[in-house]
Coordinates of C-alpha atoms and ligand atoms in Angstrom, one line a residue:
X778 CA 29.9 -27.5 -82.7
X779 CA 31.6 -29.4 -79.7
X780 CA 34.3 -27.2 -78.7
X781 CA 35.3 -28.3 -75.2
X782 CA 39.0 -30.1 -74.7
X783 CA 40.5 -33.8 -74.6
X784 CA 40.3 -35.4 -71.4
X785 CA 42.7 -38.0 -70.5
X786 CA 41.3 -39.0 -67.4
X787 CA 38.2 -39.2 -65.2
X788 CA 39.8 -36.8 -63.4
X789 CA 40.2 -34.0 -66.4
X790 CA 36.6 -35.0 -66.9
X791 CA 34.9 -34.4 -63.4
X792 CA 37.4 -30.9 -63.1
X793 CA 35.8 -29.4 -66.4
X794 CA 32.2 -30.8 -65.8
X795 CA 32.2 -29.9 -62.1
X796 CA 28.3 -29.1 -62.2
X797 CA 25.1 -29.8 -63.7
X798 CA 24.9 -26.1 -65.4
X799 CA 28.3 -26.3 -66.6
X800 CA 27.2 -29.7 -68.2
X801 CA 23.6 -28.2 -69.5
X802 CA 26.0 -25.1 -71.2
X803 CA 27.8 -28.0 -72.8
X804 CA 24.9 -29.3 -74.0
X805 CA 23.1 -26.1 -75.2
X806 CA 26.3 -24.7 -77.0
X807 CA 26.9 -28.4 -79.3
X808 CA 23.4 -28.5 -80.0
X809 CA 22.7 -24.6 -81.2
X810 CA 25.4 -22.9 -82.6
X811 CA 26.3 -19.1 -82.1
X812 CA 23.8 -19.1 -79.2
X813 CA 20.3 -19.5 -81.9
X814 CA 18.7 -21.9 -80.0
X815 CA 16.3 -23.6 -82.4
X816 CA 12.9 -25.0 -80.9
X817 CA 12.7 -29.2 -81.4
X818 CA 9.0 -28.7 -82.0
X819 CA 8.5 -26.6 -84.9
X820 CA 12.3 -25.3 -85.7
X821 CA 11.5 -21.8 -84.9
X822 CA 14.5 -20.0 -83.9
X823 CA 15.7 -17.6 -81.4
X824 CA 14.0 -19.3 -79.2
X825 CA 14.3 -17.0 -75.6
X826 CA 15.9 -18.6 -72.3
X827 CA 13.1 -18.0 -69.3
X828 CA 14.0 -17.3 -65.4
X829 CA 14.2 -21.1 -64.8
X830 CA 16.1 -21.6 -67.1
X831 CA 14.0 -23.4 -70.0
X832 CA 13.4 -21.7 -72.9
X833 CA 10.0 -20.4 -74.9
X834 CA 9.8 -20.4 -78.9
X835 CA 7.9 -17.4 -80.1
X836 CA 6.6 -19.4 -83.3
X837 CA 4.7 -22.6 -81.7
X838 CA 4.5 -20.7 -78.2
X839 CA 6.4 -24.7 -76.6
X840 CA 8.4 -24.4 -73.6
X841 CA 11.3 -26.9 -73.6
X842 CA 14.2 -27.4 -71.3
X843 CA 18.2 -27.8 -73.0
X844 CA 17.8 -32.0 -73.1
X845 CA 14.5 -32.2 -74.9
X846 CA 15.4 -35.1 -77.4
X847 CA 18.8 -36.1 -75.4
X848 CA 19.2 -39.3 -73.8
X849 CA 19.2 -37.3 -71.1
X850 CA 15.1 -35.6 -71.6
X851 CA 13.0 -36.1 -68.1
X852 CA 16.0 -37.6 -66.4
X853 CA 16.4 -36.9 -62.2
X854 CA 19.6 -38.5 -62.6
X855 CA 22.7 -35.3 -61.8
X856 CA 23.9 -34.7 -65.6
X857 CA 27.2 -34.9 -63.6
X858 CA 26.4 -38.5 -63.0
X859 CA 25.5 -39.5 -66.9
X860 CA 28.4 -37.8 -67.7
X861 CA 30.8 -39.7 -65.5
X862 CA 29.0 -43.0 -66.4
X863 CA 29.4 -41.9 -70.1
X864 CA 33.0 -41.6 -69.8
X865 CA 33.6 -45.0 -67.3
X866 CA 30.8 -47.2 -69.9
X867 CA 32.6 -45.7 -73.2
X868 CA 36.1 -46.7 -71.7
X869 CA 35.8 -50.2 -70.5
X870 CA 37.2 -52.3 -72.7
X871 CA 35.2 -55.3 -72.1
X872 CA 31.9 -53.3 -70.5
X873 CA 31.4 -52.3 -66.9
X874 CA 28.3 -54.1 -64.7
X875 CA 25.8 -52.3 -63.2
X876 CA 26.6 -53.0 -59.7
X877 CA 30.5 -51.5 -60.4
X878 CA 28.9 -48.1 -62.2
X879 CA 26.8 -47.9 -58.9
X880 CA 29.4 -48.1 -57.0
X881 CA 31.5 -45.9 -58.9
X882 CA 29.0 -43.1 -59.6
X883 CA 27.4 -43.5 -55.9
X884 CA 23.7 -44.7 -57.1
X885 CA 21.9 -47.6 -56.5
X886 CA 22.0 -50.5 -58.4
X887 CA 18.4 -50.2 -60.4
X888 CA 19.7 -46.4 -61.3
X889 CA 23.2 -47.5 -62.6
X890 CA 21.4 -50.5 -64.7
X891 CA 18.8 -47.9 -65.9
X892 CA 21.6 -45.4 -67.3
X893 CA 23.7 -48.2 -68.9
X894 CA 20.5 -50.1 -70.4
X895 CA 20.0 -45.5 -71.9
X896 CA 23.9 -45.4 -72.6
X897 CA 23.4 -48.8 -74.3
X898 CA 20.8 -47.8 -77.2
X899 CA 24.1 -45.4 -78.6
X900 CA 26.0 -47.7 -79.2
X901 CA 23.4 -49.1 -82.0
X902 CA 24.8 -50.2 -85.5
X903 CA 24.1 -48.5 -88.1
X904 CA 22.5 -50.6 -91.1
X905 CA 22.7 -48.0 -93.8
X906 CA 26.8 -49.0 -94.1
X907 CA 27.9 -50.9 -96.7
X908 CA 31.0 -52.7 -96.1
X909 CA 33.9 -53.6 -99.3
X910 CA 36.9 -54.7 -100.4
X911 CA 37.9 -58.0 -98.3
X912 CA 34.8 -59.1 -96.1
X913 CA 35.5 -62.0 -93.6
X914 CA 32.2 -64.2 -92.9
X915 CA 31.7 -66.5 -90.2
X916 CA 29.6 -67.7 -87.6
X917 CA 29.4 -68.2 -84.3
X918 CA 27.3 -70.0 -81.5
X919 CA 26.4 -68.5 -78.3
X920 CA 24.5 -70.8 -75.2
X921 CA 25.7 -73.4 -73.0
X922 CA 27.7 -76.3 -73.5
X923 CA 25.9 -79.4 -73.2
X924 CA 29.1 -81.0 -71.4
X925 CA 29.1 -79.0 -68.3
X926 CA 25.0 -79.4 -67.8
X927 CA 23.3 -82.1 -65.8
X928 CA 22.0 -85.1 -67.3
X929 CA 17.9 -84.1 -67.4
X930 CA 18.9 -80.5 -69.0
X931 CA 21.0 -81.6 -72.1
X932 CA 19.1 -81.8 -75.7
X933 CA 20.0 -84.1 -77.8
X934 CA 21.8 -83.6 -80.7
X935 CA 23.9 -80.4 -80.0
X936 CA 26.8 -80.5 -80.7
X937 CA 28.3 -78.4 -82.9
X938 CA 26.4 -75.8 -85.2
X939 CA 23.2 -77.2 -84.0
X940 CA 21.0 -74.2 -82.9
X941 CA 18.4 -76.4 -80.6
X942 CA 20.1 -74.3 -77.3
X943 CA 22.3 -72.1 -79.0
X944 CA 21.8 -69.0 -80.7
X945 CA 24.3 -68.5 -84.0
X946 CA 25.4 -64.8 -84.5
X947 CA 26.4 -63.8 -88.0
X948 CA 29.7 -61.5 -88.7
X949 CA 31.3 -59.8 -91.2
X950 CA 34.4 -57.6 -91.0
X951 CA 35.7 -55.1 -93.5
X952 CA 39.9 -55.5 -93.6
X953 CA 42.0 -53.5 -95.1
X954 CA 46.2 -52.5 -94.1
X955 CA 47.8 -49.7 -93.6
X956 CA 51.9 -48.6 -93.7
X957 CA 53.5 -46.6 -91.0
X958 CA 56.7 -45.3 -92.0
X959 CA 58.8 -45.1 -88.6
X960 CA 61.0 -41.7 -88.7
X961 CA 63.4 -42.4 -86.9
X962 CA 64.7 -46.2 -88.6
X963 CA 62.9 -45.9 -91.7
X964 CA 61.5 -48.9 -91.1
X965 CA 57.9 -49.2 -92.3
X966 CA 55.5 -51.5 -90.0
X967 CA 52.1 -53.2 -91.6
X968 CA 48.6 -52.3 -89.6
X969 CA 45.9 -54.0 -89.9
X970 CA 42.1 -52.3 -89.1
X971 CA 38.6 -53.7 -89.5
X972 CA 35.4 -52.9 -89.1
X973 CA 32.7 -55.1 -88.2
X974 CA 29.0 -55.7 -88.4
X975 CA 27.0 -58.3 -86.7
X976 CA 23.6 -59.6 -86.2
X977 CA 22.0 -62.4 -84.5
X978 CA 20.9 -65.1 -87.1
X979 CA 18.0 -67.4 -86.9
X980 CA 20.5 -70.5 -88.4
X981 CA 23.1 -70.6 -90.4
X982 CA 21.2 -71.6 -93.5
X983 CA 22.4 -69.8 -97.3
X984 CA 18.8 -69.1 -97.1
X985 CA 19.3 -67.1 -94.2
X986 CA 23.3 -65.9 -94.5
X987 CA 22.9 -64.4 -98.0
X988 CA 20.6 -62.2 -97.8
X989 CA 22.4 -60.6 -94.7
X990 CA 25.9 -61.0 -97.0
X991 CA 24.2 -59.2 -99.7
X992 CA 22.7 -56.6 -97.8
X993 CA 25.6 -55.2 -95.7
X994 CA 28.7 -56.0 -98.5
X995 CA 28.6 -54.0 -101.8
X996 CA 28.4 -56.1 -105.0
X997 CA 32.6 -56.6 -106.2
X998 CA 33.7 -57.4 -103.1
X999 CA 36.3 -60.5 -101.8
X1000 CA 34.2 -62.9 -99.2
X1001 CA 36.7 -64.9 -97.1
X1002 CA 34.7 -67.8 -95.4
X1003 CA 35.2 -71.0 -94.5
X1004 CA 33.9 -74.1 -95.7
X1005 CA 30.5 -74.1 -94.3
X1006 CA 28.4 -75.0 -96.8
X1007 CA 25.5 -72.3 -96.7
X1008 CA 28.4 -70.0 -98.5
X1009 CA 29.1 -71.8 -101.3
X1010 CA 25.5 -70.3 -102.3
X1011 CA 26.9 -67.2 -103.0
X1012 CA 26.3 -65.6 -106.5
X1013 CA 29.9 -65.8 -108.1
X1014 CA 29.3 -62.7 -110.3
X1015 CA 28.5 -60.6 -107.2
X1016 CA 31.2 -61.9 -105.2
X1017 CA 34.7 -63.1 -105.8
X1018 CA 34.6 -66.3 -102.9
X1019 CA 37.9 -67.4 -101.4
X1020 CA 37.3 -70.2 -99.1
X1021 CA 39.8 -70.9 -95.8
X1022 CA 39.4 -74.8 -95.4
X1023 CA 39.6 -74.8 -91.2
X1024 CA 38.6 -78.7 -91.7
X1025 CA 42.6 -79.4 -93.4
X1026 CA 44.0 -77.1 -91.0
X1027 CA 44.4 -74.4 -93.8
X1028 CA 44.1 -71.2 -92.2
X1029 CA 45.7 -68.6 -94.5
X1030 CA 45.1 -68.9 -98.4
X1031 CA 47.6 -65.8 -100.2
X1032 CA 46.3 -63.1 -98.0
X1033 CA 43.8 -64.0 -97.0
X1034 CA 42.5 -65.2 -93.5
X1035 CA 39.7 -65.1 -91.3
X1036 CA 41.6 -63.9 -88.2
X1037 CA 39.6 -60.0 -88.4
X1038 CA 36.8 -61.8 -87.3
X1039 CA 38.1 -63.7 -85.5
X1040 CA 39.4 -61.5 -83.1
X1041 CA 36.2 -59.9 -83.1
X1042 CA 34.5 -63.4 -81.6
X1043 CA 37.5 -63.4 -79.3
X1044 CA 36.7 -59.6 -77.7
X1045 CA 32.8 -60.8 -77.8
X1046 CA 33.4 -63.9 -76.0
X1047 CA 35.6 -62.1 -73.2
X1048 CA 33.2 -59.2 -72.6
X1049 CA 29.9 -61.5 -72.2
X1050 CA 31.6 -64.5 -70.0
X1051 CA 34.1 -62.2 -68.0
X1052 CA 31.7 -58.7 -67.5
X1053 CA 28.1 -59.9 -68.1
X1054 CA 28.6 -63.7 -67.2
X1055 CA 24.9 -64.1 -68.8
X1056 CA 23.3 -63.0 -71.6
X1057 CA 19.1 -63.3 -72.5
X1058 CA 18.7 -64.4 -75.6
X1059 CA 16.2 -61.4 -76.1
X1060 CA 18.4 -58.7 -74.9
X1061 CA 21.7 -60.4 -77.8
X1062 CA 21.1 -57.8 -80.3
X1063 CA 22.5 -54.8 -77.3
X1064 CA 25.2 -57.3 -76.4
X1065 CA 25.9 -57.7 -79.7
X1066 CA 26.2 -53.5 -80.5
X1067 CA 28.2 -53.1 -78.0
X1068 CA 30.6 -55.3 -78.8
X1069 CA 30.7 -54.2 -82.0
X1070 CA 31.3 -51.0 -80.8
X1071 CA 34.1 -51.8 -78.5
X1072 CA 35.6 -53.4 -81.4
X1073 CA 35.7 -50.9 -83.9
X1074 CA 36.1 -48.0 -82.1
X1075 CA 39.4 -49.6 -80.4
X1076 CA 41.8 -47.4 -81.9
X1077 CA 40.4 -44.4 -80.2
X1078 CA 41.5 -43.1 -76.7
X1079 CA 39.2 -41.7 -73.9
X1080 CA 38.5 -38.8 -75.1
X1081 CA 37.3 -39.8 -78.3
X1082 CA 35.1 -42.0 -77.1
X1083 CA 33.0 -39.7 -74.4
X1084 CA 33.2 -37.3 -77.3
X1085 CA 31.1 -39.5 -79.9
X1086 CA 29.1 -40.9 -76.9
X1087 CA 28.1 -37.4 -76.3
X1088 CA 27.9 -36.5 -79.2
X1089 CA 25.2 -39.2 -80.1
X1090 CA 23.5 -38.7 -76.4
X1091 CA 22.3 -35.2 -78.3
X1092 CA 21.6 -36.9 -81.7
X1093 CA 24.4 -34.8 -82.9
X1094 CA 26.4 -38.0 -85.2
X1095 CA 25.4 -40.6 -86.9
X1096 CA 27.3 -44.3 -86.7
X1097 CA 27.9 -43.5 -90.4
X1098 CA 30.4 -40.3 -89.7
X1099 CA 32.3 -42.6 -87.3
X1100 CA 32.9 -45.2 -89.8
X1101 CA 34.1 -42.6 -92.4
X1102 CA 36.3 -41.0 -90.0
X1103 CA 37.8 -44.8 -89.2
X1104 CA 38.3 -45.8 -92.7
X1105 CA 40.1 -42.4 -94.0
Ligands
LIG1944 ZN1 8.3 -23.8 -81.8

């Protein structure tokens, strides 16, 4: 159980955690409740704290410090120090570079890249959610423009969807909408939330876009595309299809619209060109979590974000738990 407080600012955060022991107590007291602490090797418990502060399980007769299992196991990195990078790498909107955390957290530049490439693997999707209801598809390509190279570096034939130097990355996001009744006026407002997954795609082929479709949206859902032609693949007594022809400048049909994932491609876009400037094709997928992460989790303040970062960092939640707490 995670019991400590809301903190509004890095300040509130550095005042509580003002040590590394009164970050390890943090640790120890959300991982074993009521003060069993339960051994990782064999699940003995009552395990018994030692002088220095480790602790030995009378069952398996392992010694094991409090972040055996964390992000945080074998680390000479101050827990102070993950914990304020935590906090700053949660609460950037659009990301934070390795050369500002450094600077921010008083490390070099290898150390800082080190804890946000360990920060990083939390923010991982979780593929065991199903999205349903209104799912937005649509594609995107990520590389360089062939306008702004030099002559000898352009490919031919690239414009557009080709993928000869670009990479395509596949989206979908849940929408659904929301009243809030003001108290005051009376006056009830519309919200709109989503909730996206992403992956990078080898092309944008039916043969490769379907399967992903019908993996990640439950069967009886609404598919909002546009006219691509790799959807019109989809099996009509899965899916009910609702096309958005972007080619005759149609870009709302009823309710429906693309714009959920849209904005999603617009929040991807500005964190890779404005924070990370350039992104390896082999290191997309990370970028690509992230974002997703960012995105959906945009509602929450500060402190819920340290607090599921945390929470993750000692394999306490699951990506799943997040999305149920969104959507209710
Ligand atoms: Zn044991």
């Amino acid at each position: 159980m995670i019991r400590f407080s809301k903190f509004s600012s890095i300040y509130e955060l550095t005042s509580y955690f003002s040590t590394d022991e009164k970050c390890r107590r943090a640790i120890r007291d959300s991982r074993w409740e009521n003060g069993d602490v339960i051994c990782p090797y064999c699940g003995g418990h009552h395990c018994v704290e030692r002088i220095d502060g480790r602790y030995r399980c009378h069952k398996c007769g392992s010694n094991f410090s409090v972040l055996v299992g964390t992000i945080f196991e074998n680390t000479k990195i101050p827990l102070v120090k993950w914990f304020i990078a935590m906090y700053l790498i949660s609460c950037h909107k659009k990301g934070i570079s390795s050369v500002q955390l450094a600077t921010d957290i008083s490390t070099t530049q290898k150390t800082a890249w080190y804890i946000l490439h360990k920060v990083r693997t939390l923010f991982r999707q979780d593929d065991s959610v199903v999205l349903s209801g209104n799912v937005e598809c649509d594609e995107m390509y990520l590389g360089g423009r062939e306008t702004n190279k030099h002559e000898w570096k352009k490919t031919a034939k690239t414009q557009g969807r080709s993928t000869k130097t670009k990479t395509p990355i596949f989206g979908m996001a849940m929408v659904w909408k929301t009243e809030e009744v003001n108290r005051r006026t009376g006056e009830v407002k519309e919200i709109r939330h989503s909730f996206v997954n992403a992956k990078k795609a080898k092309d944008a082929r039916a043969t490769t876009l379907i399967p992903i479709i019908e993996k990640f949206v439950a069967e009886g859902s609404t598919i909002i595309t546009d006219e691509l032609s790799a959807y019109c693949s989809l099996n009509p007594e899965k899916y009910n299809h609702i096309f958005v022809r972007h080619g005759a400048k149609e870009f709302v049909v009823g309710s429906y619209s693309t714009n959920g994932i849209e904005g999603f491609w617009a929040h991807f876009k500005r964190m890779v060109f404005s924070t990370y400037h350039f992104v390896s094709k082999d290191y997309l997928d990370r970028y690509i979590d992230e974002s997703v992460y960012r995105y959906n989790t945009k509602e929450w303040d500060e402190s819920e974000r340290f607090l599921d970062m945390f929470s993750k960092a000692i394999g306490k939640v699951q990506y799943k738990d997040v999305k149920i707490s969104i959507a209710a």
